[in-house]
Short mmCIF file of C-alpha atoms and ligand atoms in Angstrom, two decimals:
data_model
loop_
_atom_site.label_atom_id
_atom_site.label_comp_id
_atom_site.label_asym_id
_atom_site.label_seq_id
_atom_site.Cartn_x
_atom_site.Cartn_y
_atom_site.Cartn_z
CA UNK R 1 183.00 5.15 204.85
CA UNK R 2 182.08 8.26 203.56
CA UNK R 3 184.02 9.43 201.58
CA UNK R 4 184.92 6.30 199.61
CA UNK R 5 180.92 6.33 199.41
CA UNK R 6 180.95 2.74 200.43
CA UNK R 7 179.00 0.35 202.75
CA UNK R 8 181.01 -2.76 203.27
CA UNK R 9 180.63 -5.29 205.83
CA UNK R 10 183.66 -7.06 207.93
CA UNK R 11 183.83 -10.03 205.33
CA UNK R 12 184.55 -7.52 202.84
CA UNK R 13 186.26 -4.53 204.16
CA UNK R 14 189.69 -5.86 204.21
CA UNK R 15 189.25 -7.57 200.89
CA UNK R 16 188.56 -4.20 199.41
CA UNK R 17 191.32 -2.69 201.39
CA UNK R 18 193.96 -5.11 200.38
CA UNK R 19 192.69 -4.84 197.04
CA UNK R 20 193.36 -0.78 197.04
CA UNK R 21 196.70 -1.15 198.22
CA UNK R 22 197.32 -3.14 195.27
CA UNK R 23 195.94 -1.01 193.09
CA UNK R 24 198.17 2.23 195.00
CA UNK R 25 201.25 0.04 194.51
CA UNK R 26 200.65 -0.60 190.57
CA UNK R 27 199.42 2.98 190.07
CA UNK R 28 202.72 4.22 191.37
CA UNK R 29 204.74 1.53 190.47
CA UNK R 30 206.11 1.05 193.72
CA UNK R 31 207.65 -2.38 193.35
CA UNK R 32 206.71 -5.71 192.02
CA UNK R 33 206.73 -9.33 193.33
CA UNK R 34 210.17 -9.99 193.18
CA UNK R 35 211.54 -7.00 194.89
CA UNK R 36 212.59 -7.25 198.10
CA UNK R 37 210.76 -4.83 200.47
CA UNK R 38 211.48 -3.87 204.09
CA UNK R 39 208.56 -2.34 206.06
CA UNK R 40 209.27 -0.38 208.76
CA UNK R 41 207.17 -1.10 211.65
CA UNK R 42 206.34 1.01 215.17
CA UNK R 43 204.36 -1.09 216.82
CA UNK R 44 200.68 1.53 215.63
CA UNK R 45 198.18 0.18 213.42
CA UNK R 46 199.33 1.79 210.20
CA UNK R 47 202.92 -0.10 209.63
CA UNK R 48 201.67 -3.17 211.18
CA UNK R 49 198.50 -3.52 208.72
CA UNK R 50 201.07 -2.66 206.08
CA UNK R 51 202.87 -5.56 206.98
CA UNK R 52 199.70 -7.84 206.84
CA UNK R 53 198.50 -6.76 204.13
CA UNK R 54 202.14 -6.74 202.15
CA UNK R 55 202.25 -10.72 203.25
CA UNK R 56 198.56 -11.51 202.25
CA UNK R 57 199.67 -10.22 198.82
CA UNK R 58 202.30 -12.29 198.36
CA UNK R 59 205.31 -9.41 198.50
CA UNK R 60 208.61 -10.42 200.02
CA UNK R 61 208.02 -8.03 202.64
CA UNK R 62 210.63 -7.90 206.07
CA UNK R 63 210.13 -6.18 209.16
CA UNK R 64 212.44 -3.43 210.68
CA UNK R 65 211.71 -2.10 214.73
CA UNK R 66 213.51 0.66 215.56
CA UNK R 67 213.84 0.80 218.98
CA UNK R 68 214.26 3.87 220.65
CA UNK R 69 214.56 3.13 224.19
CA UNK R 70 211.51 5.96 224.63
CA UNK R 71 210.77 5.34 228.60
CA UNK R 72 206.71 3.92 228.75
CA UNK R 73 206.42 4.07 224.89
CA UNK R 74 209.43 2.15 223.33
CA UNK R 75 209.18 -1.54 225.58
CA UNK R 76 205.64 -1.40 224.61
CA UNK R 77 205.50 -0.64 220.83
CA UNK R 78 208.42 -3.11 220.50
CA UNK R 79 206.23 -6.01 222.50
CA UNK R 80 203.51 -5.61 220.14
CA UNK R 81 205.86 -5.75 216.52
CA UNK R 82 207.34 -8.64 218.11
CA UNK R 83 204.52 -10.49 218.95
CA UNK R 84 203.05 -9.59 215.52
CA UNK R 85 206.13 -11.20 213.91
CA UNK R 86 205.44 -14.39 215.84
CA UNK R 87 202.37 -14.82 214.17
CA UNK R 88 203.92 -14.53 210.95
CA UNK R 89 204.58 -18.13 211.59
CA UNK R 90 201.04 -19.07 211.37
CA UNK R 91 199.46 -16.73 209.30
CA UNK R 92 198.20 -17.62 206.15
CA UNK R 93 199.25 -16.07 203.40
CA UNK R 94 196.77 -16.16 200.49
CA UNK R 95 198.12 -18.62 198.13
CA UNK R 96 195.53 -18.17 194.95
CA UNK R 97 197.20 -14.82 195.23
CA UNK R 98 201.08 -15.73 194.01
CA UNK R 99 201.59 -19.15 193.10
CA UNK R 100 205.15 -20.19 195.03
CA UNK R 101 205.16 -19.87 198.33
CA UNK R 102 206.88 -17.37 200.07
CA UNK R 103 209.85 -18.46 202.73
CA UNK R 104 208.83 -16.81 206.07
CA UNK R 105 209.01 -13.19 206.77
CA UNK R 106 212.21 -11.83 208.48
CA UNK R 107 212.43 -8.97 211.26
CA UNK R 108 215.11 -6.87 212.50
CA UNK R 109 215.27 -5.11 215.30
CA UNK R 110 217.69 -2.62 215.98
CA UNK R 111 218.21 -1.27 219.35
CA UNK R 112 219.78 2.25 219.69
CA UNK R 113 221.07 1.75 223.25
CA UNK R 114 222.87 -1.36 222.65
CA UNK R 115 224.19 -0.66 219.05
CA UNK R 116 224.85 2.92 219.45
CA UNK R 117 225.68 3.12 223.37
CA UNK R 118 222.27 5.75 224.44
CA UNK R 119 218.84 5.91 223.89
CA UNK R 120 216.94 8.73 221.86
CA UNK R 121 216.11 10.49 225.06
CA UNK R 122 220.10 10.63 226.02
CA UNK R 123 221.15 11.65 222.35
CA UNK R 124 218.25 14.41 222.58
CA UNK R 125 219.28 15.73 225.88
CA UNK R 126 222.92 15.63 225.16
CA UNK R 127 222.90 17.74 221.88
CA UNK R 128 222.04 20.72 220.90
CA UNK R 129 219.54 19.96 217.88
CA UNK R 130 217.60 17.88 220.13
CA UNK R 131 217.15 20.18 223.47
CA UNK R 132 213.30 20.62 223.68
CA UNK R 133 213.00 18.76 220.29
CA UNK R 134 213.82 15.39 220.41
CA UNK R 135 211.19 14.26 217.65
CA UNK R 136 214.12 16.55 215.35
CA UNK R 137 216.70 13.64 216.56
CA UNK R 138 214.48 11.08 216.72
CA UNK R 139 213.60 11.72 212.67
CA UNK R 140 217.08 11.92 211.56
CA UNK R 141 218.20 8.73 213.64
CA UNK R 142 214.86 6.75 211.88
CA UNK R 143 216.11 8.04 208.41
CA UNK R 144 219.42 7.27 209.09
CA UNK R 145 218.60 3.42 210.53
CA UNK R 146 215.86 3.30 208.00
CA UNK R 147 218.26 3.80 204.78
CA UNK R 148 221.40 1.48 206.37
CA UNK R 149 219.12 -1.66 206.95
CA UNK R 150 217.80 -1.35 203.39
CA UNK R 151 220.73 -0.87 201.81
CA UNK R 152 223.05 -3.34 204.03
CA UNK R 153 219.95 -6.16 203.55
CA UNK R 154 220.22 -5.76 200.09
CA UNK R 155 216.63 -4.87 199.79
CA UNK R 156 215.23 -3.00 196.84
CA UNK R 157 212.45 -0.67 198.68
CA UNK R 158 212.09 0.79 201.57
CA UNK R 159 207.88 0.76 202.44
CA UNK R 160 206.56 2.85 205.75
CA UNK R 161 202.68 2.99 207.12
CA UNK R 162 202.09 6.91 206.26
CA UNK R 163 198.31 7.57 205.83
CA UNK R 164 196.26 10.20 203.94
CA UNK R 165 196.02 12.05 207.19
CA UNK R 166 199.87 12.43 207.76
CA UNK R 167 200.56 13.05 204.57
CA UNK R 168 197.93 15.85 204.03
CA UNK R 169 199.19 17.27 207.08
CA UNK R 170 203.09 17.66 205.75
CA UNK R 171 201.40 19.09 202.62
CA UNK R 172 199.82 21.55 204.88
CA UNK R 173 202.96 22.72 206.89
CA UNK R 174 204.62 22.62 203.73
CA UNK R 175 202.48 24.75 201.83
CA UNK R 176 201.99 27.00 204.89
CA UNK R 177 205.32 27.72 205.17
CA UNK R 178 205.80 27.74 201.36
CA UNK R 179 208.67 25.34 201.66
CA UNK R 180 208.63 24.50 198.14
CA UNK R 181 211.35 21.84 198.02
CA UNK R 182 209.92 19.88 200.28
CA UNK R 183 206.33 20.28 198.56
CA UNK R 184 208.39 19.31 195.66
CA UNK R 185 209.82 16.35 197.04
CA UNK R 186 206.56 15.39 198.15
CA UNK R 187 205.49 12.06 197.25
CA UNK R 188 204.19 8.34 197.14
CA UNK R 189 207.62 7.19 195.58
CA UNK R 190 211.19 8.74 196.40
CA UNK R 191 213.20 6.95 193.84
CA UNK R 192 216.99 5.66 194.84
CA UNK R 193 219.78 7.85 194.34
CA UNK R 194 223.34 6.44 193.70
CA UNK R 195 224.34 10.37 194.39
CA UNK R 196 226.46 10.13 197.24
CA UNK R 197 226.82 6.40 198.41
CA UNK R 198 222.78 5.64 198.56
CA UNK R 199 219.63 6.72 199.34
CA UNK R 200 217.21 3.67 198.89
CA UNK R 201 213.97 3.80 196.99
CA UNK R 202 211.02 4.51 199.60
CA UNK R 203 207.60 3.96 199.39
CA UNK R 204 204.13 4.69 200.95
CA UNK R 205 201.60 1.84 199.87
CA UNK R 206 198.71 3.82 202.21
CA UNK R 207 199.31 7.45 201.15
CA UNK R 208 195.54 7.05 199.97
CA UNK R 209 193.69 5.48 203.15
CA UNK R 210 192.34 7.59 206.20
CA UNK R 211 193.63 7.11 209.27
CA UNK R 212 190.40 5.18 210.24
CA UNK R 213 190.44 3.04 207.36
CA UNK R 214 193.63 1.64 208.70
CA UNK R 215 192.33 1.57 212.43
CA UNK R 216 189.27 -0.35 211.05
CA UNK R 217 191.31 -2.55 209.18
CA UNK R 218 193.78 -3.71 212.30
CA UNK R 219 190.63 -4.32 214.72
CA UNK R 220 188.62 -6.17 212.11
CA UNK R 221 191.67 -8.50 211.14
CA UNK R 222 192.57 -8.69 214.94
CA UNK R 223 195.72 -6.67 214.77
CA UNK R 224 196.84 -6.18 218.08
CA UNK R 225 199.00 -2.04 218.08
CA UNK R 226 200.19 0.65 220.62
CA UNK R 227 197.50 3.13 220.56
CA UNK R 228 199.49 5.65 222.27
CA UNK R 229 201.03 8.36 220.39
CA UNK R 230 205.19 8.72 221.48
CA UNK R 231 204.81 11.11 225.09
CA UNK R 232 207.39 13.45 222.90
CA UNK R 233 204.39 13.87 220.25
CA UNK R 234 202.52 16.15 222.48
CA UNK R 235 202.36 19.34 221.45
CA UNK R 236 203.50 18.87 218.33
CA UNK R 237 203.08 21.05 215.16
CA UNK R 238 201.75 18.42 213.11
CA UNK R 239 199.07 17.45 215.26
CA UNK R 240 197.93 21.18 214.95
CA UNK R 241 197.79 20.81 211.68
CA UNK R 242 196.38 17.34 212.04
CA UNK R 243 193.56 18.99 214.30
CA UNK R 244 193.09 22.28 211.49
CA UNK R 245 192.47 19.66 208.78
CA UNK R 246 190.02 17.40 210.83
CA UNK R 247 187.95 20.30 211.69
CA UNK R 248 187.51 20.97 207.56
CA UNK R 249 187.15 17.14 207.20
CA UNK R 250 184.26 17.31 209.69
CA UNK R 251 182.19 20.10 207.93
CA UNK R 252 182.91 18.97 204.38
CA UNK R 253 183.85 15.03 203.85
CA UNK R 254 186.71 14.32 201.69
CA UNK R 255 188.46 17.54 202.07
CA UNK R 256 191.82 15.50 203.03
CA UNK R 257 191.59 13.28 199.94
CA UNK R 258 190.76 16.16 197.88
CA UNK R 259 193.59 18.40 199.31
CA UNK R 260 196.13 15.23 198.47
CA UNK R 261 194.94 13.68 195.34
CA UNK R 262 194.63 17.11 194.00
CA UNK R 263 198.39 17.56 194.71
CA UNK R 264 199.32 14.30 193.23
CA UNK R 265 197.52 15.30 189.83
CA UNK R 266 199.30 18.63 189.69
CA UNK R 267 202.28 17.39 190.38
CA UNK R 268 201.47 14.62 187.78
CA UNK R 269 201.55 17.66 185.44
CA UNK R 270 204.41 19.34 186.31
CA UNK R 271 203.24 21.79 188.73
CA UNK R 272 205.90 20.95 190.91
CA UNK R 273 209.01 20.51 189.71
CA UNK R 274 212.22 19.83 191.43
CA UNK R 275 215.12 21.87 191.66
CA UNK R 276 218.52 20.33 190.87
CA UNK R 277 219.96 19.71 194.37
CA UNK R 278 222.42 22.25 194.47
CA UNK R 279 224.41 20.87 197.35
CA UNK R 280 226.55 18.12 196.50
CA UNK R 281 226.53 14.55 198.35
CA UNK R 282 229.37 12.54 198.93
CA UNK R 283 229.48 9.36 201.52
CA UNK R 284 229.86 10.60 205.05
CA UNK R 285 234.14 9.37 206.27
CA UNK R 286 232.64 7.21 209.09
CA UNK R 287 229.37 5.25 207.87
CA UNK R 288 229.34 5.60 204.44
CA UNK R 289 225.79 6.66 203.68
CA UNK R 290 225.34 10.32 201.61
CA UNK R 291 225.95 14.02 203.47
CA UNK R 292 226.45 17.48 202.27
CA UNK R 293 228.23 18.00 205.25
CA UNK R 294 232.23 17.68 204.78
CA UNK R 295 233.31 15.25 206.87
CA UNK R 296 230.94 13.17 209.01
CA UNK R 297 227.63 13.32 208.21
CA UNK R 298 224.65 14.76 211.02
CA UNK R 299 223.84 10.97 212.15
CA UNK R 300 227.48 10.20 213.02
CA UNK R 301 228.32 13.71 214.81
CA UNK R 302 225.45 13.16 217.39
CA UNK R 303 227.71 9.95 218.49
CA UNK R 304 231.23 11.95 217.68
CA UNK R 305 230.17 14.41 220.43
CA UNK R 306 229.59 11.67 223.04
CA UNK R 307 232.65 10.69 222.70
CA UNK R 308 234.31 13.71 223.00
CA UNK R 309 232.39 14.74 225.73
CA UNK R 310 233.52 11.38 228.08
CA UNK R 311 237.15 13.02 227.21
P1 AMP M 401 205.56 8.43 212.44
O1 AMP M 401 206.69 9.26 211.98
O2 AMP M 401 205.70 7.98 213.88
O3 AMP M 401 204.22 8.95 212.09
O4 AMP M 401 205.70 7.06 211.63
C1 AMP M 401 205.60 7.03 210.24
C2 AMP M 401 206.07 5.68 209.76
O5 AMP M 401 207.46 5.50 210.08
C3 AMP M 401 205.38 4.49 210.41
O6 AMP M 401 204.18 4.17 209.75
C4 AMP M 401 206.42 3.41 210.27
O7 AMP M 401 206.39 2.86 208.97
C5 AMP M 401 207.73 4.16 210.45
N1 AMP M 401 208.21 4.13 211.85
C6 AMP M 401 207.94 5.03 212.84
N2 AMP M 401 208.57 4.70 213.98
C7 AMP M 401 209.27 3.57 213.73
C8 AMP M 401 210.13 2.72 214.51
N3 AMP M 401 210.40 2.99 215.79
N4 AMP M 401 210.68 1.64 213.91
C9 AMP M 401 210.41 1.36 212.61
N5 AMP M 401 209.62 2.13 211.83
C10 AMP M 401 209.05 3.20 212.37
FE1 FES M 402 210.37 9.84 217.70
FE2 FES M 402 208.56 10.17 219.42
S1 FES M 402 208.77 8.50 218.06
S2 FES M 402 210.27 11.39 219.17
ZN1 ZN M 403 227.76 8.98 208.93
#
């Protein structure tokens, strides 16, 4: 690993990867050992070595699949969370590490075709935000889905598997584009807000690790993931951006970590701060969780308007 300027062997890499999540979680107070945490898993190696490594900790740490009903990418991603979760069964959870033990992880699954009535494709095709952009959709349904299983489950955090190398690539766009709120907003933690019925706390335990620290970790622990990327990916602005910063990485190590931590510091000292929203929230009339939008809020009109279109 160069640019951790380490040499570790396969006894010792994921000791000293689980060990730096640790430390990422206490640095940033994320949560401690008796909150409940719900990781949301796709099926790739980042959420799924998230989960692992949440569990060999000794967190309380739950499993949400979202499934999307994405034709050749969805049935597969959801196979390999699912037989992930079976091992759960079996897998042995460090016990010097906590002293009780832990009662055995849960996982949800929550189908968008059969809760819902369509699949992300449908919704996409169907409505106008999603016509040639269905990742637009597909984000707002996963935020959506996302914030009503933690706050239904009663869980206290929200954790996902975003790496150093999606993360510097937001910050990118971001900064590109000088959207400043959302360079604001920017960060390891989002604490809750009660503001509007409830936005739960949300996490990212490996905002710190390369993407092929996490790749190394889920072959050398035998994590089986999807190594496709979603077919509606392709194209996509953040893998430019993905590519741009790879291409620095390349000719001078550590530029990604550099370009990140850097960010964290200076936002650490106020560089960034946020603006008061200025739009108010209130709890959207249909599900409950918090929209600017009068009425119903942008998760429950994609549905509205497939009903009214059967009329
Ligand atoms: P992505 O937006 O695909 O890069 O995924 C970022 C993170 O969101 C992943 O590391 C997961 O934690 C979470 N995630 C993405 N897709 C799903 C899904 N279908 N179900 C549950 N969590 C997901
Ligand atoms: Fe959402 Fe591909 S995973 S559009
Ligand atoms: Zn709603």
């Amino acid at each position: 690993m160069r640019h951790h300027k380490l040499a570790l062997c396969e006894i010792h890499y994921p000791e000293w990867f689980v060990a730096q999540t640790e430390r990422a979680i206490r640095k940033y107070r994320m949560f401690g050992p008796d909150d409940r945490v719900l990781v949301a898993v796709s099926g790739g190696k980042d959420s799924l070595a998230l989960w692992d490594v949440l569990l060999k900790l000794g967190y309380q740490a739950d499993g949400l699949y979202i499934d999307l009903g994405i034709e050749g990418y969805s049935d597969a991603s959801r196979d390999k969370v699912e037989r992930f979760a079976r091992t759960l069964r079996t897998l042995n959870v460090r016990p010097s590490v906590r002293p009780a033990p832990r009662p055995a992880a849960r996982f949800t699954v929550v189908d968008l075709r059969a809760e819902y009535g369509e699949t992300l494709p449908e919704v996409a095709r169907r409505v106008r935000r999603g016509r040639g952009k269905p990742c637009s959709v597909c984000g707002l349904i996963k935020r959506h889905v996302m914030n009503r299983v933690t706050r239904d489950g009663g869980y206290d955090v929200l954790a996902t598997g975003h790496n150093l190398d999606d993360e510097a690539a937001v910050l990118f766009g971001n900064v590109l584009h000088w959207k400043t709120g959302y360079v604001a907003r920017q960060a390891p933690v989002l604490s809750a807000s009660q503001e509007g019925g409830g936005l739960s706390r949300k996490v990212k335990p490996f905002c710190r690790f390369y993407e092929r620290d996490t790749a190394a970790y889920a072959l050398i622990t035998g994590i089986d993931y999807i190594y496709d990327e979603c077919p509606h990916a392709l194209g996509a602005t953040s893998l430019r951006y993905k590519a741009v910063l790879n291409d620095m990485e390349e000719k001078s190590p550590s530029t990604k970590l550099q370009f990140y931590l850097g960010f964290l510091r200076a936002r650490q000292e106020g560089f960034f701060c946020e603006q008061a929203e200025e739009v108010e929230l209130h709890p959207c009339s249909n599900c409950g969780q918090p929209t600017s939008a009068p009425d119903l809020c942008a998760f429950c009109r994609l549905w509205k308007d497939a009903v009214e279109g059967e009329r």
